[in-house]
């Protein structure tokens, strides 16, 4: 099974790269699907899960809704560790289905035994702010400082969760097979050579011992 | 001018990658040429310069020869800083000649204004030991521990020199545009997609502001 995991700094275009790589290679693409499955299993709202699991927002501070109904958070929801464990199971199940690209959620660590091609996507702060601004919902008016603060906050949380699971720090080259800086290249242009690289990497993996 | 700089962990195959990329792209390739030019300018032996500049070996401990004659080291040679400054000039001159690949010697930092494509090549210790062993001169019989010690020593020196010149640590993704882990891919197989990536990157660089 060929699994590509995309770890990414916020605003670096990692999600776009993952999606385009999946398309180019004919692989399944898992991103929000994971949250949706988790929402199904836990009966919690996907938006709530996203805030807790991906942005590290303290769950107590948010009113949430389950399905279409606003409701108190079940005790279980306070345990983000349980949610992470549940998410881990979902990621393992998805990876067994066939070739795929999985964005985020520490799939690089969780699936290490499957020897995925682990890609880290990153970029300069200035480039990431520009990217966030260009993709902001209509009417969102943030200053560069506000974007930077958001970006740092999300990255800090991603690093924190990653570093609980792994010996290497989040973003340390040692934890990845390829690290791609998107500051000076458009993601759409990077896809073709990276897809080719992936194909060669998977073929080589079979020859090289672990 | 398109310049590719290859920074690399010892034993990771960075030199081979640089050479093959230069061939694939039709670029000039600079590696030992830099040492030879430096030897010419300083009238010091290239082997001696290599030991001092690339392995950080204390010059006093080595008998050296200038040209074909063994001789005392001129006072100048003790100043590895002066040698590094001289090397910097040579690198700048070479980069102005035309498209090229430069291996090592902190060309990524020295040439930053020319916006080179900065590649970092690395690998797991086990893979690097295996590579060193497979390329060892006939009769060299070192244990894995000895290889590891040598590798760590060279890397430590490379990091030390780099970190004197640059805000980012040696091997920190932030200092590079692409980081390639050669643990699970043969260097020769990686060349075609990376050469393609380089071409696209240089084309994109023109469009994206610094």
Tab-separated table of C-alpha atoms in Angstrom:
chain	number	residue	atom	x	y	z
A	1	UNK	CA	0.000	0.000	0.000
A	2	UNK	CA	1.365	3.405	-0.933
A	3	UNK	CA	0.537	6.059	1.608
A	4	UNK	CA	1.679	9.670	1.307
A	5	UNK	CA	1.395	11.735	4.454
A	6	UNK	CA	1.431	15.506	4.254
A	7	UNK	CA	2.480	17.411	7.339
A	8	UNK	CA	2.316	21.130	6.858
A	9	UNK	CA	2.773	24.498	8.379
A	10	UNK	CA	-0.418	26.508	8.439
A	11	UNK	CA	-0.758	28.565	5.257
A	12	UNK	CA	1.958	26.710	3.357
A	13	UNK	CA	-0.362	25.088	0.820
A	14	UNK	CA	0.104	21.557	2.149
A	15	UNK	CA	-3.557	20.724	1.830
A	16	UNK	CA	-3.645	21.886	-1.798
A	17	UNK	CA	-0.494	19.898	-2.514
A	18	UNK	CA	-1.985	16.774	-0.946
A	19	UNK	CA	-5.192	17.094	-2.941
A	20	UNK	CA	-3.386	17.685	-6.215
A	21	UNK	CA	-0.929	14.840	-5.586
A	22	UNK	CA	-3.804	12.476	-4.919
A	23	UNK	CA	-5.455	13.540	-8.175
A	24	UNK	CA	-2.222	13.216	-10.136
A	25	UNK	CA	-1.504	9.737	-8.767
A	26	UNK	CA	-5.079	8.444	-8.674
A	27	UNK	CA	-4.865	7.935	-4.916
A	28	UNK	CA	-7.644	8.421	-2.394
A	29	UNK	CA	-7.457	11.704	-0.488
A	30	UNK	CA	-8.275	11.921	3.207
A	31	UNK	CA	-8.571	15.151	5.048
A	32	UNK	CA	-11.955	16.278	6.306
A	33	UNK	CA	-13.214	12.723	5.753
A	34	UNK	CA	-11.311	11.779	8.892
A	35	UNK	CA	-13.064	14.422	10.961
A	36	UNK	CA	-16.400	13.421	9.521
A	37	UNK	CA	-15.865	9.785	10.419
A	38	UNK	CA	-14.824	10.819	13.901
A	39	UNK	CA	-17.919	12.992	14.210
A	40	UNK	CA	-20.028	10.001	13.198
A	41	UNK	CA	-18.421	7.683	15.724
A	42	UNK	CA	-18.419	10.117	18.632
A	43	UNK	CA	-21.683	11.835	17.764
A	44	UNK	CA	-19.877	15.155	18.117
A	45	UNK	CA	-20.015	18.019	15.682
A	46	UNK	CA	-17.238	18.004	13.050
A	47	UNK	CA	-16.676	21.743	13.438
A	48	UNK	CA	-16.233	21.290	17.151
A	49	UNK	CA	-13.817	18.411	16.617
A	50	UNK	CA	-11.830	20.507	14.194
A	51	UNK	CA	-11.479	23.304	16.712
A	52	UNK	CA	-10.424	20.951	19.481
A	53	UNK	CA	-8.169	18.615	17.497
A	54	UNK	CA	-6.644	20.965	14.978
A	55	UNK	CA	-6.579	24.311	16.637
A	56	UNK	CA	-6.250	23.239	20.253
A	57	UNK	CA	-9.112	25.461	21.267
A	58	UNK	CA	-10.178	24.670	24.809
A	59	UNK	CA	-13.470	22.884	24.348
A	60	UNK	CA	-15.140	24.443	27.380
A	61	UNK	CA	-15.144	27.864	25.798
A	62	UNK	CA	-17.238	26.883	22.774
A	63	UNK	CA	-20.927	26.185	22.549
A	64	UNK	CA	-21.240	23.216	20.216
A	65	UNK	CA	-23.963	21.481	18.342
A	66	UNK	CA	-24.428	17.797	17.789
A	67	UNK	CA	-25.893	17.241	14.395
A	68	UNK	CA	-28.309	20.141	14.167
A	69	UNK	CA	-29.032	20.542	17.851
A	70	UNK	CA	-27.057	22.683	20.264
A	71	UNK	CA	-26.232	20.677	23.330
A	72	UNK	CA	-23.962	20.338	26.313
A	73	UNK	CA	-20.701	18.576	25.576
A	74	UNK	CA	-20.657	14.982	26.807
A	75	UNK	CA	-17.929	14.274	29.360
A	76	UNK	CA	-16.047	12.250	26.715
A	77	UNK	CA	-15.489	15.345	24.631
A	78	UNK	CA	-13.320	16.909	27.268
A	79	UNK	CA	-10.802	14.186	26.761
A	80	UNK	CA	-9.007	15.249	23.626
A	81	UNK	CA	-6.676	12.319	24.214
A	82	UNK	CA	-9.572	9.908	23.709
A	83	UNK	CA	-10.554	11.788	20.588
A	84	UNK	CA	-7.005	11.519	19.276
A	85	UNK	CA	-6.965	7.781	19.971
A	86	UNK	CA	-10.219	7.382	18.113
A	87	UNK	CA	-8.850	9.421	15.202
A	88	UNK	CA	-5.767	7.186	15.125
A	89	UNK	CA	-7.961	4.122	14.623
A	90	UNK	CA	-9.794	5.809	11.762
A	91	UNK	CA	-6.515	6.768	10.060
A	92	UNK	CA	-5.234	3.181	10.339
A	93	UNK	CA	-8.432	1.832	8.826
A	94	UNK	CA	-8.379	4.306	5.942
A	95	UNK	CA	-4.734	3.549	5.149
A	96	UNK	CA	-5.557	-0.124	4.789
A	97	UNK	CA	-8.137	0.516	2.126
A	98	UNK	CA	-5.606	1.337	-0.617
A	99	UNK	CA	-3.155	3.928	-1.937
A	100	UNK	CA	-3.902	7.314	-0.436
A	101	UNK	CA	-2.757	10.770	0.575
A	102	UNK	CA	-3.497	11.765	4.162
A	103	UNK	CA	-3.190	15.389	5.195
A	104	UNK	CA	-2.169	16.262	8.737
A	105	UNK	CA	-3.231	14.495	11.910
A	106	UNK	CA	0.237	13.054	12.478
A	107	UNK	CA	-0.432	10.253	10.011
A	108	UNK	CA	3.331	10.205	9.329
A	109	UNK	CA	3.887	8.995	12.891
A	110	UNK	CA	0.736	6.921	13.301
A	111	UNK	CA	1.379	4.966	10.102
A	112	UNK	CA	5.160	4.695	10.374
A	113	UNK	CA	5.045	0.889	10.156
A	114	UNK	CA	3.459	1.138	6.715
A	115	UNK	CA	6.506	3.169	5.581
A	116	UNK	CA	4.610	6.084	4.084
A	117	UNK	CA	6.270	8.750	1.955
A	118	UNK	CA	6.321	11.509	4.555
A	119	UNK	CA	6.235	15.007	3.080
A	120	UNK	CA	6.598	18.196	5.123
A	121	UNK	CA	5.350	21.396	3.503
A	122	UNK	CA	6.465	24.766	4.815
A	123	UNK	CA	7.102	28.344	3.817
A	124	UNK	CA	8.279	31.749	4.948
A	125	UNK	CA	5.896	33.640	7.210
A	126	UNK	CA	5.422	36.400	4.641
A	127	UNK	CA	4.415	33.903	1.951
A	128	UNK	CA	2.073	32.100	4.308
A	129	UNK	CA	0.353	35.298	5.370
A	130	UNK	CA	-0.114	36.205	1.690
A	131	UNK	CA	-1.593	32.781	1.029
A	132	UNK	CA	-4.002	33.018	3.974
A	133	UNK	CA	-5.095	36.467	2.857
A	134	UNK	CA	-5.688	35.379	-0.735
A	135	UNK	CA	-7.885	32.516	0.471
A	136	UNK	CA	-9.713	34.280	3.270
A	137	UNK	CA	-13.514	34.151	3.327
A	138	UNK	CA	-15.110	37.257	1.870
A	139	UNK	CA	-15.307	40.043	4.392
A	140	UNK	CA	-12.471	38.736	6.573
A	141	UNK	CA	-10.256	41.701	7.279
A	142	UNK	CA	-7.215	40.802	9.314
A	143	UNK	CA	-3.906	42.594	9.605
A	144	UNK	CA	-0.658	40.822	8.827
A	145	UNK	CA	-0.011	40.685	12.559
A	146	UNK	CA	-3.335	38.965	13.176
A	147	UNK	CA	-2.645	36.407	10.438
A	148	UNK	CA	0.807	35.777	11.863
A	149	UNK	CA	-0.617	35.273	15.327
A	150	UNK	CA	-3.172	32.741	14.012
A	151	UNK	CA	-0.539	30.916	12.004
A	152	UNK	CA	1.822	30.653	14.955
A	153	UNK	CA	-0.966	29.465	17.206
A	154	UNK	CA	-2.036	26.650	14.887
A	155	UNK	CA	1.571	25.600	14.225
A	156	UNK	CA	2.348	25.602	17.931
A	157	UNK	CA	-0.546	23.268	18.592
A	158	UNK	CA	0.394	20.980	15.698
A	159	UNK	CA	3.933	20.826	17.041
A	160	UNK	CA	2.728	20.107	20.561
A	161	UNK	CA	0.566	17.144	19.559
A	162	UNK	CA	3.225	15.815	17.180
A	163	UNK	CA	5.959	16.026	19.771
A	164	UNK	CA	3.899	13.988	22.221
A	165	UNK	CA	3.832	11.142	19.686
A	166	UNK	CA	7.288	11.258	18.148
A	167	UNK	CA	10.974	11.386	19.101
A	168	UNK	CA	11.680	14.040	16.486
A	169	UNK	CA	10.362	17.565	16.685
A	170	UNK	CA	7.618	18.602	14.292
A	171	UNK	CA	9.337	20.064	11.224
A	172	UNK	CA	12.681	18.357	11.928
A	173	UNK	CA	13.882	16.924	8.604
A	174	UNK	CA	14.603	13.620	10.282
A	175	UNK	CA	10.905	12.835	10.521
A	176	UNK	CA	10.230	13.238	6.798
A	177	UNK	CA	11.329	11.886	3.444
A	178	UNK	CA	10.932	15.141	1.569
A	179	UNK	CA	10.501	18.718	2.806
A	180	UNK	CA	9.070	21.207	0.348
A	181	UNK	CA	9.328	24.961	0.793
A	182	UNK	CA	6.462	26.593	-1.099
A	183	UNK	CA	7.724	30.162	-0.685
A	184	UNK	CA	9.092	30.392	-4.228
A	185	UNK	CA	7.026	27.843	-6.132
A	186	UNK	CA	3.314	27.638	-6.890
A	187	UNK	CA	1.870	24.446	-5.440
A	188	UNK	CA	0.140	23.531	-8.699
A	189	UNK	CA	3.473	23.681	-10.517
A	190	UNK	CA	5.235	21.498	-7.949
A	191	UNK	CA	2.783	18.622	-8.317
A	192	UNK	CA	4.064	16.911	-11.468
A	193	UNK	CA	7.698	16.422	-10.343
A	194	UNK	CA	6.618	15.510	-6.824
A	195	UNK	CA	4.161	12.916	-8.114
A	196	UNK	CA	6.966	11.468	-10.228
A	197	UNK	CA	9.257	11.497	-7.205
A	198	UNK	CA	6.606	9.666	-5.181
A	199	UNK	CA	6.253	6.924	-7.775
A	200	UNK	CA	10.008	6.397	-7.856
A	201	UNK	CA	10.241	6.512	-4.081
A	202	UNK	CA	7.616	3.793	-3.643
A	203	UNK	CA	9.307	1.597	-6.257
A	204	UNK	CA	12.667	2.100	-4.483
A	205	UNK	CA	11.203	1.420	-1.063
A	206	UNK	CA	10.502	-2.137	-2.135
A	207	UNK	CA	14.169	-2.663	-2.969
A	208	UNK	CA	15.697	-0.955	0.054
A	209	UNK	CA	15.441	-2.664	3.426
A	210	UNK	CA	13.811	-0.721	6.226
B	1	UNK	CA	21.615	32.880	-13.370
B	2	UNK	CA	20.349	29.572	-11.972
B	3	UNK	CA	22.410	28.296	-9.083
B	4	UNK	CA	21.632	25.104	-7.197
B	5	UNK	CA	23.379	24.716	-3.864
B	6	UNK	CA	23.663	21.299	-2.279
B	7	UNK	CA	24.162	21.159	1.464
B	8	UNK	CA	24.496	17.641	2.716
B	9	UNK	CA	25.055	15.402	5.668
B	10	UNK	CA	28.191	13.336	5.319
B	11	UNK	CA	27.414	10.019	3.633
B	12	UNK	CA	23.977	11.066	2.386
B	13	UNK	CA	24.886	11.080	-1.303
B	14	UNK	CA	24.635	14.860	-1.682
B	15	UNK	CA	27.737	15.072	-3.811
B	16	UNK	CA	26.464	12.366	-6.166
B	17	UNK	CA	23.113	14.106	-6.378
B	18	UNK	CA	24.790	17.427	-7.183
B	19	UNK	CA	26.903	15.895	-9.902
B	20	UNK	CA	24.004	14.064	-11.491
B	21	UNK	CA	21.725	17.118	-11.310
B	22	UNK	CA	24.370	19.221	-13.044
B	23	UNK	CA	24.650	16.580	-15.775
B	24	UNK	CA	20.886	16.313	-16.180
B	25	UNK	CA	20.434	20.094	-16.410
B	26	UNK	CA	23.562	20.881	-18.375
B	27	UNK	CA	24.845	23.094	-15.556
B	28	UNK	CA	28.460	23.528	-14.463
B	29	UNK	CA	29.401	21.546	-11.380
B	30	UNK	CA	31.666	22.965	-8.688
B	31	UNK	CA	33.015	20.943	-5.860
B	32	UNK	CA	36.730	20.144	-5.729
B	33	UNK	CA	37.265	22.902	-8.324
B	34	UNK	CA	36.722	25.392	-5.514
B	35	UNK	CA	39.434	23.825	-3.367
B	36	UNK	CA	41.777	23.693	-6.326
B	37	UNK	CA	41.293	27.366	-7.083
B	38	UNK	CA	41.854	28.139	-3.428
B	39	UNK	CA	45.033	26.045	-3.452
B	40	UNK	CA	46.200	27.994	-6.481
B	41	UNK	CA	45.553	31.365	-4.899
B	42	UNK	CA	46.996	30.557	-1.484
B	43	UNK	CA	49.774	28.274	-2.713
B	44	UNK	CA	48.611	25.739	-0.166
B	45	UNK	CA	48.058	22.061	-0.838
B	46	UNK	CA	44.457	21.164	-1.797
B	47	UNK	CA	44.463	18.105	0.450
B	48	UNK	CA	45.537	20.234	3.368
B	49	UNK	CA	42.840	22.805	2.602
B	50	UNK	CA	40.258	20.064	2.451
B	51	UNK	CA	41.253	18.778	5.873
B	52	UNK	CA	41.186	22.239	7.405
B	53	UNK	CA	38.085	23.625	5.686
B	54	UNK	CA	35.911	20.569	5.418
B	55	UNK	CA	36.870	18.367	8.292
B	56	UNK	CA	37.969	21.017	10.760
B	57	UNK	CA	41.201	19.173	11.425
B	58	UNK	CA	43.556	21.383	13.424
B	59	UNK	CA	46.207	22.347	10.875
B	60	UNK	CA	49.133	22.167	13.299
B	61	UNK	CA	48.816	18.402	13.613
B	62	UNK	CA	49.335	17.700	9.902
B	63	UNK	CA	52.535	17.806	7.879
B	64	UNK	CA	51.560	19.349	4.547
B	65	UNK	CA	53.099	19.784	1.181
B	66	UNK	CA	52.937	22.782	-1.113
B	67	UNK	CA	52.915	21.591	-4.670
B	68	UNK	CA	55.290	18.652	-4.509
B	69	UNK	CA	57.472	19.874	-1.692
B	70	UNK	CA	56.849	19.237	1.997
B	71	UNK	CA	57.137	22.508	3.840
B	72	UNK	CA	56.250	24.386	6.986
B	73	UNK	CA	52.790	25.946	6.941
B	74	UNK	CA	52.894	29.701	6.352
B	75	UNK	CA	51.364	31.718	9.193
B	76	UNK	CA	48.412	32.557	6.934
B	77	UNK	CA	47.329	28.957	6.872
B	78	UNK	CA	46.534	29.017	10.549
B	79	UNK	CA	43.796	31.480	9.908
B	80	UNK	CA	41.014	29.300	8.646
B	81	UNK	CA	38.818	32.394	8.719
B	82	UNK	CA	40.986	34.002	6.039
B	83	UNK	CA	40.789	30.809	4.028
B	84	UNK	CA	37.005	30.818	4.328
B	85	UNK	CA	36.866	34.447	3.172
B	86	UNK	CA	39.032	33.606	0.196
B	87	UNK	CA	36.802	30.619	-0.610
B	88	UNK	CA	33.753	32.886	-0.446
B	89	UNK	CA	35.207	35.117	-3.151
B	90	UNK	CA	35.886	32.130	-5.374
B	91	UNK	CA	32.327	30.850	-4.939
B	92	UNK	CA	30.905	34.269	-5.850
B	93	UNK	CA	33.052	34.428	-8.967
B	94	UNK	CA	32.081	30.923	-10.089
B	95	UNK	CA	28.373	31.606	-9.585
B	96	UNK	CA	28.588	34.607	-11.897
B	97	UNK	CA	29.911	32.518	-14.748
B	98	UNK	CA	26.583	30.818	-15.500
B	99	UNK	CA	24.093	28.192	-14.359
B	100	UNK	CA	25.736	25.803	-11.917
B	101	UNK	CA	25.480	23.337	-9.056
B	102	UNK	CA	27.711	24.035	-6.061
B	103	UNK	CA	28.222	21.348	-3.456
B	104	UNK	CA	28.820	22.318	0.152
B	105	UNK	CA	30.898	25.211	1.416
B	106	UNK	CA	27.822	27.123	2.601
B	107	UNK	CA	27.150	28.371	-0.906
B	108	UNK	CA	23.448	28.515	0.069
B	109	UNK	CA	24.268	31.263	2.543
B	110	UNK	CA	27.071	32.944	0.627
B	111	UNK	CA	24.976	33.263	-2.532
B	112	UNK	CA	21.632	34.039	-0.909
B	113	UNK	CA	21.240	37.266	-2.876
B	114	UNK	CA	21.315	35.310	-6.129
B	115	UNK	CA	18.286	33.319	-4.852
B	116	UNK	CA	19.723	29.869	-5.477
B	117	UNK	CA	17.638	26.707	-5.244
B	118	UNK	CA	18.929	25.479	-1.897
B	119	UNK	CA	18.777	21.699	-1.483
B	120	UNK	CA	19.607	19.865	1.748
B	121	UNK	CA	20.410	16.149	1.429
B	122	UNK	CA	20.286	13.906	4.476
B	123	UNK	CA	19.684	10.367	5.595
B	124	UNK	CA	19.420	8.001	8.519
B	125	UNK	CA	22.701	7.151	10.208
B	126	UNK	CA	22.366	3.465	9.254
B	127	UNK	CA	21.940	4.326	5.582
B	128	UNK	CA	24.839	6.762	5.651
B	129	UNK	CA	27.161	4.241	7.266
B	130	UNK	CA	26.187	1.707	4.597
B	131	UNK	CA	26.910	4.266	1.887
B	132	UNK	CA	30.307	5.176	3.346
B	133	UNK	CA	31.221	1.487	3.606
B	134	UNK	CA	30.191	0.750	0.030
B	135	UNK	CA	32.366	3.593	-1.239
B	136	UNK	CA	35.358	3.131	1.053
B	137	UNK	CA	38.806	2.862	-0.505
B	138	UNK	CA	39.988	-0.710	-0.877
B	139	UNK	CA	41.493	-2.006	2.330
B	140	UNK	CA	39.652	0.436	4.594
B	141	UNK	CA	38.245	-1.622	7.404
B	142	UNK	CA	36.225	0.416	9.843
B	143	UNK	CA	33.529	-0.709	12.223
B	144	UNK	CA	30.075	0.862	12.119
B	145	UNK	CA	30.990	2.749	15.284
B	146	UNK	CA	34.073	4.204	13.612
B	147	UNK	CA	32.077	5.277	10.569
B	148	UNK	CA	29.457	6.836	12.801
B	149	UNK	CA	32.110	8.733	14.730
B	150	UNK	CA	33.620	10.106	11.494
B	151	UNK	CA	30.212	11.067	10.128
B	152	UNK	CA	29.229	12.888	13.301
B	153	UNK	CA	32.578	14.688	13.404
B	154	UNK	CA	32.294	16.003	9.841
B	155	UNK	CA	28.648	16.994	10.309
B	156	UNK	CA	29.463	18.768	13.550
B	157	UNK	CA	32.096	20.830	11.804
B	158	UNK	CA	29.823	21.632	8.862
B	159	UNK	CA	27.137	22.749	11.276
B	160	UNK	CA	29.604	24.883	13.246
B	161	UNK	CA	30.846	26.795	10.206
B	162	UNK	CA	27.324	27.155	8.796
B	163	UNK	CA	25.915	28.440	12.058
B	164	UNK	CA	28.560	31.150	12.206
B	165	UNK	CA	27.284	32.481	8.874
B	166	UNK	CA	23.539	32.030	9.116
B	167	UNK	CA	20.592	32.734	11.434
B	168	UNK	CA	19.166	29.274	10.882
B	169	UNK	CA	20.804	26.112	12.115
B	170	UNK	CA	22.445	23.829	9.601
B	171	UNK	CA	19.786	21.311	8.522
B	172	UNK	CA	16.864	23.480	9.655
B	173	UNK	CA	14.261	23.336	6.865
B	174	UNK	CA	13.949	27.108	6.959
B	175	UNK	CA	17.338	27.513	5.294
B	176	UNK	CA	16.464	25.393	2.260
B	177	UNK	CA	13.958	25.155	-0.565
B	178	UNK	CA	13.911	21.369	-0.707
B	179	UNK	CA	15.170	18.747	1.747
B	180	UNK	CA	15.729	15.270	0.361
B	181	UNK	CA	16.069	12.199	2.551
B	182	UNK	CA	18.073	9.582	0.639
B	183	UNK	CA	17.469	6.763	3.112
B	184	UNK	CA	14.825	5.066	0.992
B	185	UNK	CA	15.644	6.221	-2.526
B	186	UNK	CA	18.684	5.657	-4.727
B	187	UNK	CA	20.258	8.999	-5.629
B	188	UNK	CA	20.403	8.121	-9.320
B	189	UNK	CA	16.652	7.495	-9.342
B	190	UNK	CA	15.876	10.783	-7.609
B	191	UNK	CA	17.653	12.891	-10.215
B	192	UNK	CA	15.030	13.089	-12.974
B	193	UNK	CA	12.135	14.416	-10.849
B	194	UNK	CA	14.443	16.737	-8.914
B	195	UNK	CA	15.886	18.171	-12.120
B	196	UNK	CA	12.331	18.756	-13.323
B	197	UNK	CA	11.479	20.373	-10.005
B	198	UNK	CA	14.525	22.642	-10.304
B	199	UNK	CA	13.495	23.819	-13.768
B	200	UNK	CA	9.984	24.644	-12.553
B	201	UNK	CA	11.334	26.312	-9.418
B	202	UNK	CA	13.610	28.637	-11.403
B	203	UNK	CA	10.789	29.530	-13.776
B	204	UNK	CA	8.511	30.270	-10.799
B	205	UNK	CA	11.156	32.294	-8.987
B	206	UNK	CA	10.973	34.857	-11.757
B	207	UNK	CA	7.257	35.292	-11.176
B	208	UNK	CA	7.275	35.345	-7.372
B	209	UNK	CA	8.738	38.380	-5.629
B	210	UNK	CA	11.533	37.794	-3.136
